[in-house]
């Protein structure tokens, strides 16, 4: 068995393409600029990559490209936020440092899976 399963804390991991815009930096509101982003959940971090056209879920490897940015999920807040956009399937992620991101998918199932997965990680970190 892997070292992770031996200590009883398997790392949750997920990767996929979502539309993303940052709407606040350190509590200061930013102008929206939606763009597709390759989003990867690794441990307690959500990592964003540019150039998603060259990526597919099956081909992506951690060393393929340089992260654009990374979000620490500890203490983060996650909420559905369809009122913050004309797009459907939008949720907002706010970090302890006051950075706010909207994430969106046209696919109802995909966005729900991301929401549930992130919620689980954040709730788990809250209990530690
Ligand atoms: C924004 C752009 C965004 C839109 C935003 C607009 O205009 O159309 O896509 O957000 O709406 O202001 P611009 O490109 O001129 O900055 P949504 O797609 O999420 O609706 P908002 O100002 O109501 O947030």
PDB file of C-alpha atoms and ligand atoms in Angstrom:
ATOM      1  CA  UNK A   1       0.000   0.000   0.000  1.00  0.00           C
ATOM      2  CA  UNK A   2       1.044   3.603  -0.552  1.00  0.00           C
ATOM      3  CA  UNK A   3       2.464   5.816   2.214  1.00  0.00           C
ATOM      4  CA  UNK A   4      -0.748   7.874   2.105  1.00  0.00           C
ATOM      5  CA  UNK A   5      -3.032   4.963   2.830  1.00  0.00           C
ATOM      6  CA  UNK A   6      -0.717   3.763   5.589  1.00  0.00           C
ATOM      7  CA  UNK A   7      -1.245   7.001   7.520  1.00  0.00           C
ATOM      8  CA  UNK A   8      -4.934   6.927   6.666  1.00  0.00           C
ATOM      9  CA  UNK A   9      -5.095  10.249   4.839  1.00  0.00           C
ATOM     10  CA  UNK A  10      -5.337   9.610   1.112  1.00  0.00           C
ATOM     11  CA  UNK A  11      -4.926  12.775  -0.905  1.00  0.00           C
ATOM     12  CA  UNK A  12      -8.036  13.810  -2.788  1.00  0.00           C
ATOM     13  CA  UNK A  13      -7.152  14.750  -6.337  1.00  0.00           C
ATOM     14  CA  UNK A  14      -9.099  16.103  -9.241  1.00  0.00           C
ATOM     15  CA  UNK A  15      -8.275  17.903 -12.473  1.00  0.00           C
ATOM     16  CA  UNK A  16     -10.319  19.522 -15.204  1.00  0.00           C
ATOM     17  CA  UNK A  17     -11.183  22.473 -17.348  1.00  0.00           C
ATOM     18  CA  UNK A  18     -13.309  25.258 -15.825  1.00  0.00           C
ATOM     19  CA  UNK A  19     -13.993  28.858 -16.679  1.00  0.00           C
ATOM     20  CA  UNK A  20     -12.380  31.122 -14.128  1.00  0.00           C
ATOM     21  CA  UNK A  21     -12.294  34.769 -13.196  1.00  0.00           C
ATOM     22  CA  UNK A  22     -10.693  36.444 -10.216  1.00  0.00           C
ATOM     23  CA  UNK A  23     -13.053  39.059  -8.766  1.00  0.00           C
ATOM     24  CA  UNK A  24     -11.114  40.240  -5.708  1.00  0.00           C
ATOM     25  CA  UNK A  25      -7.493  40.458  -4.591  1.00  0.00           C
ATOM     26  CA  UNK A  26      -6.872  40.958  -0.879  1.00  0.00           C
ATOM     27  CA  UNK A  27     -10.454  42.133  -0.481  1.00  0.00           C
ATOM     28  CA  UNK A  28     -10.156  44.657  -3.321  1.00  0.00           C
ATOM     29  CA  UNK A  29     -12.659  44.202  -6.121  1.00  0.00           C
ATOM     30  CA  UNK A  30     -11.254  43.382  -9.565  1.00  0.00           C
ATOM     31  CA  UNK A  31     -12.760  43.656 -13.011  1.00  0.00           C
ATOM     32  CA  UNK A  32     -13.951  40.298 -14.289  1.00  0.00           C
ATOM     33  CA  UNK A  33     -11.895  38.600 -16.958  1.00  0.00           C
ATOM     34  CA  UNK A  34     -13.268  35.127 -17.641  1.00  0.00           C
ATOM     35  CA  UNK A  35     -10.965  32.594 -19.269  1.00  0.00           C
ATOM     36  CA  UNK A  36     -10.679  28.823 -19.439  1.00  0.00           C
ATOM     37  CA  UNK A  37      -8.324  27.398 -16.859  1.00  0.00           C
ATOM     38  CA  UNK A  38      -6.929  23.975 -16.190  1.00  0.00           C
ATOM     39  CA  UNK A  39      -7.762  23.419 -12.523  1.00  0.00           C
ATOM     40  CA  UNK A  40      -6.006  20.826 -10.399  1.00  0.00           C
ATOM     41  CA  UNK A  41      -6.742  19.873  -6.801  1.00  0.00           C
ATOM     42  CA  UNK A  42      -3.604  18.611  -5.071  1.00  0.00           C
ATOM     43  CA  UNK A  43      -3.876  18.060  -1.347  1.00  0.00           C
ATOM     44  CA  UNK A  44      -4.953  21.327   0.272  1.00  0.00           C
ATOM     45  CA  UNK A  45      -4.258  23.456  -2.789  1.00  0.00           C
ATOM     46  CA  UNK A  46      -6.206  24.368  -5.882  1.00  0.00           C
ATOM     47  CA  UNK A  47      -3.738  25.057  -8.686  1.00  0.00           C
ATOM     48  CA  UNK A  48      -4.577  26.959 -11.875  1.00  0.00           C
ATOM     49  CA  UNK A  49      -2.801  26.442 -15.196  1.00  0.00           C
ATOM     50  CA  UNK A  50      -2.938  28.500 -18.374  1.00  0.00           C
ATOM     51  CA  UNK A  51      -3.018  27.185 -21.911  1.00  0.00           C
ATOM     52  CA  UNK A  52      -5.702  24.574 -21.322  1.00  0.00           C
ATOM     53  CA  UNK A  53      -5.944  23.832 -25.053  1.00  0.00           C
ATOM     54  CA  UNK A  54      -2.867  21.653 -24.871  1.00  0.00           C
ATOM     55  CA  UNK A  55      -4.224  19.697 -21.920  1.00  0.00           C
ATOM     56  CA  UNK A  56      -6.644  16.864 -21.527  1.00  0.00           C
ATOM     57  CA  UNK A  57      -7.513  15.107 -18.266  1.00  0.00           C
ATOM     58  CA  UNK A  58      -5.778  11.898 -19.375  1.00  0.00           C
ATOM     59  CA  UNK A  59      -2.614  13.544 -20.700  1.00  0.00           C
ATOM     60  CA  UNK A  60      -1.998  16.081 -17.948  1.00  0.00           C
ATOM     61  CA  UNK A  61       1.115  15.563 -15.829  1.00  0.00           C
ATOM     62  CA  UNK A  62       2.223  17.804 -12.961  1.00  0.00           C
ATOM     63  CA  UNK A  63       5.423  18.810 -14.797  1.00  0.00           C
ATOM     64  CA  UNK A  64       3.759  19.679 -18.108  1.00  0.00           C
ATOM     65  CA  UNK A  65       3.301  23.376 -17.511  1.00  0.00           C
ATOM     66  CA  UNK A  66       3.935  26.105 -14.992  1.00  0.00           C
ATOM     67  CA  UNK A  67       1.076  26.980 -12.638  1.00  0.00           C
ATOM     68  CA  UNK A  68      -0.476  30.398 -13.158  1.00  0.00           C
ATOM     69  CA  UNK A  69      -1.480  30.600  -9.517  1.00  0.00           C
ATOM     70  CA  UNK A  70      -2.356  28.483  -6.529  1.00  0.00           C
ATOM     71  CA  UNK A  71      -4.960  28.772  -3.785  1.00  0.00           C
ATOM     72  CA  UNK A  72      -4.667  27.477  -0.228  1.00  0.00           C
ATOM     73  CA  UNK A  73      -8.010  25.919   0.657  1.00  0.00           C
ATOM     74  CA  UNK A  74      -7.475  26.076   4.431  1.00  0.00           C
ATOM     75  CA  UNK A  75     -10.047  28.469   5.878  1.00  0.00           C
ATOM     76  CA  UNK A  76     -11.538  29.124   2.444  1.00  0.00           C
ATOM     77  CA  UNK A  77     -15.243  29.696   1.848  1.00  0.00           C
ATOM     78  CA  UNK A  78     -17.224  28.129  -0.973  1.00  0.00           C
ATOM     79  CA  UNK A  79     -20.674  29.264  -2.101  1.00  0.00           C
ATOM     80  CA  UNK A  80     -22.902  28.922  -5.140  1.00  0.00           C
ATOM     81  CA  UNK A  81     -22.948  32.368  -6.681  1.00  0.00           C
ATOM     82  CA  UNK A  82     -25.256  32.419  -9.685  1.00  0.00           C
ATOM     83  CA  UNK A  83     -26.336  35.924  -8.682  1.00  0.00           C
ATOM     84  CA  UNK A  84     -22.800  37.153  -9.394  1.00  0.00           C
ATOM     85  CA  UNK A  85     -22.863  36.271 -13.079  1.00  0.00           C
ATOM     86  CA  UNK A  86     -25.046  36.025 -16.143  1.00  0.00           C
ATOM     87  CA  UNK A  87     -23.513  32.574 -16.651  1.00  0.00           C
ATOM     88  CA  UNK A  88     -25.040  29.422 -15.193  1.00  0.00           C
ATOM     89  CA  UNK A  89     -23.316  27.011 -12.788  1.00  0.00           C
ATOM     90  CA  UNK A  90     -21.106  29.528 -10.975  1.00  0.00           C
ATOM     91  CA  UNK A  91     -19.562  29.182  -7.544  1.00  0.00           C
ATOM     92  CA  UNK A  92     -17.350  31.538  -5.587  1.00  0.00           C
ATOM     93  CA  UNK A  93     -14.212  30.546  -3.717  1.00  0.00           C
ATOM     94  CA  UNK A  94     -12.860  33.031  -1.189  1.00  0.00           C
ATOM     95  CA  UNK A  95      -9.496  32.492   0.479  1.00  0.00           C
ATOM     96  CA  UNK A  96      -8.452  33.618   3.971  1.00  0.00           C
ATOM     97  CA  UNK A  97      -6.326  36.282   2.279  1.00  0.00           C
ATOM     98  CA  UNK A  98      -9.385  37.839   0.649  1.00  0.00           C
ATOM     99  CA  UNK A  99      -8.834  36.578  -2.878  1.00  0.00           C
ATOM    100  CA  UNK A 100     -12.087  35.700  -4.597  1.00  0.00           C
ATOM    101  CA  UNK A 101     -12.546  33.524  -7.667  1.00  0.00           C
ATOM    102  CA  UNK A 102     -15.604  32.547  -9.666  1.00  0.00           C
ATOM    103  CA  UNK A 103     -15.489  29.122 -11.278  1.00  0.00           C
ATOM    104  CA  UNK A 104     -17.982  27.978 -13.891  1.00  0.00           C
ATOM    105  CA  UNK A 105     -18.849  25.119 -16.218  1.00  0.00           C
ATOM    106  CA  UNK A 106     -21.628  24.774 -18.779  1.00  0.00           C
ATOM    107  CA  UNK A 107     -21.898  21.153 -17.616  1.00  0.00           C
ATOM    108  CA  UNK A 108     -24.187  20.742 -14.563  1.00  0.00           C
ATOM    109  CA  UNK A 109     -22.581  17.488 -13.423  1.00  0.00           C
ATOM    110  CA  UNK A 110     -19.005  18.697 -13.747  1.00  0.00           C
ATOM    111  CA  UNK A 111     -19.605  21.849 -11.720  1.00  0.00           C
ATOM    112  CA  UNK A 112     -21.466  19.893  -9.020  1.00  0.00           C
ATOM    113  CA  UNK A 113     -18.594  17.413  -8.743  1.00  0.00           C
ATOM    114  CA  UNK A 114     -16.102  20.263  -8.312  1.00  0.00           C
ATOM    115  CA  UNK A 115     -18.294  21.995  -5.746  1.00  0.00           C
ATOM    116  CA  UNK A 116     -18.779  18.813  -3.694  1.00  0.00           C
ATOM    117  CA  UNK A 117     -15.099  17.858  -3.871  1.00  0.00           C
ATOM    118  CA  UNK A 118     -13.877  21.316  -2.812  1.00  0.00           C
ATOM    119  CA  UNK A 119     -16.521  21.493  -0.062  1.00  0.00           C
ATOM    120  CA  UNK A 120     -15.276  18.165   1.313  1.00  0.00           C
ATOM    121  CA  UNK A 121     -11.655  19.328   1.376  1.00  0.00           C
ATOM    122  CA  UNK A 122     -12.520  22.659   3.008  1.00  0.00           C
ATOM    123  CA  UNK A 123     -14.763  20.990   5.616  1.00  0.00           C
ATOM    124  CA  UNK A 124     -12.048  18.433   6.387  1.00  0.00           C
ATOM    125  CA  UNK A 125      -9.481  21.204   6.899  1.00  0.00           C
ATOM    126  CA  UNK A 126     -11.943  23.067   9.157  1.00  0.00           C
ATOM    127  CA  UNK A 127     -12.106  20.019  11.444  1.00  0.00           C
ATOM    128  CA  UNK A 128      -8.318  19.673  11.820  1.00  0.00           C
TER     129      UNK A 128
HETATM  130  C1  LIG B   1     -17.977  42.149 -18.342  1.00  0.00           C
HETATM  131  C2  LIG B   1     -18.017  40.834 -19.101  1.00  0.00           C
HETATM  132  C3  LIG B   1     -18.251  39.687 -18.145  1.00  0.00           C
HETATM  133  C4  LIG B   1     -19.509  39.902 -17.322  1.00  0.00           C
HETATM  134  C5  LIG B   1     -19.471  41.232 -16.603  1.00  0.00           C
HETATM  135  C6  LIG B   1     -19.240  42.382 -17.554  1.00  0.00           C
HETATM  136  O1  LIG B   1     -17.815  43.197 -19.261  1.00  0.00           O
HETATM  137  O2  LIG B   1     -19.055  40.852 -20.037  1.00  0.00           O
HETATM  138  O3  LIG B   1     -18.346  38.480 -18.884  1.00  0.00           O
HETATM  139  O4  LIG B   1     -19.587  38.902 -16.352  1.00  0.00           O
HETATM  140  O5  LIG B   1     -20.708  41.400 -15.949  1.00  0.00           O
HETATM  141  O6  LIG B   1     -19.116  43.595 -16.818  1.00  0.00           O
HETATM  142  P1  LIG B   1     -16.350  43.701 -19.743  1.00  0.00           P
HETATM  143  O7  LIG B   1     -15.785  42.629 -20.603  1.00  0.00           O
HETATM  144  O8  LIG B   1     -16.630  44.953 -20.465  1.00  0.00           O
HETATM  145  O9  LIG B   1     -15.530  43.924 -18.500  1.00  0.00           O
HETATM  146  P2  LIG B   1     -20.488  37.590 -16.460  1.00  0.00           P
HETATM  147  O10 LIG B   1     -20.128  36.905 -17.746  1.00  0.00           O
HETATM  148  O11 LIG B   1     -20.098  36.766 -15.255  1.00  0.00           O
HETATM  149  O12 LIG B   1     -21.921  38.009 -16.404  1.00  0.00           O
HETATM  150  P3  LIG B   1     -20.888  42.056 -14.477  1.00  0.00           P
HETATM  151  O13 LIG B   1     -20.313  43.420 -14.543  1.00  0.00           O
HETATM  152  O14 LIG B   1     -22.370  42.034 -14.272  1.00  0.00           O
HETATM  153  O15 LIG B   1     -20.182  41.190 -13.498  1.00  0.00           O
END
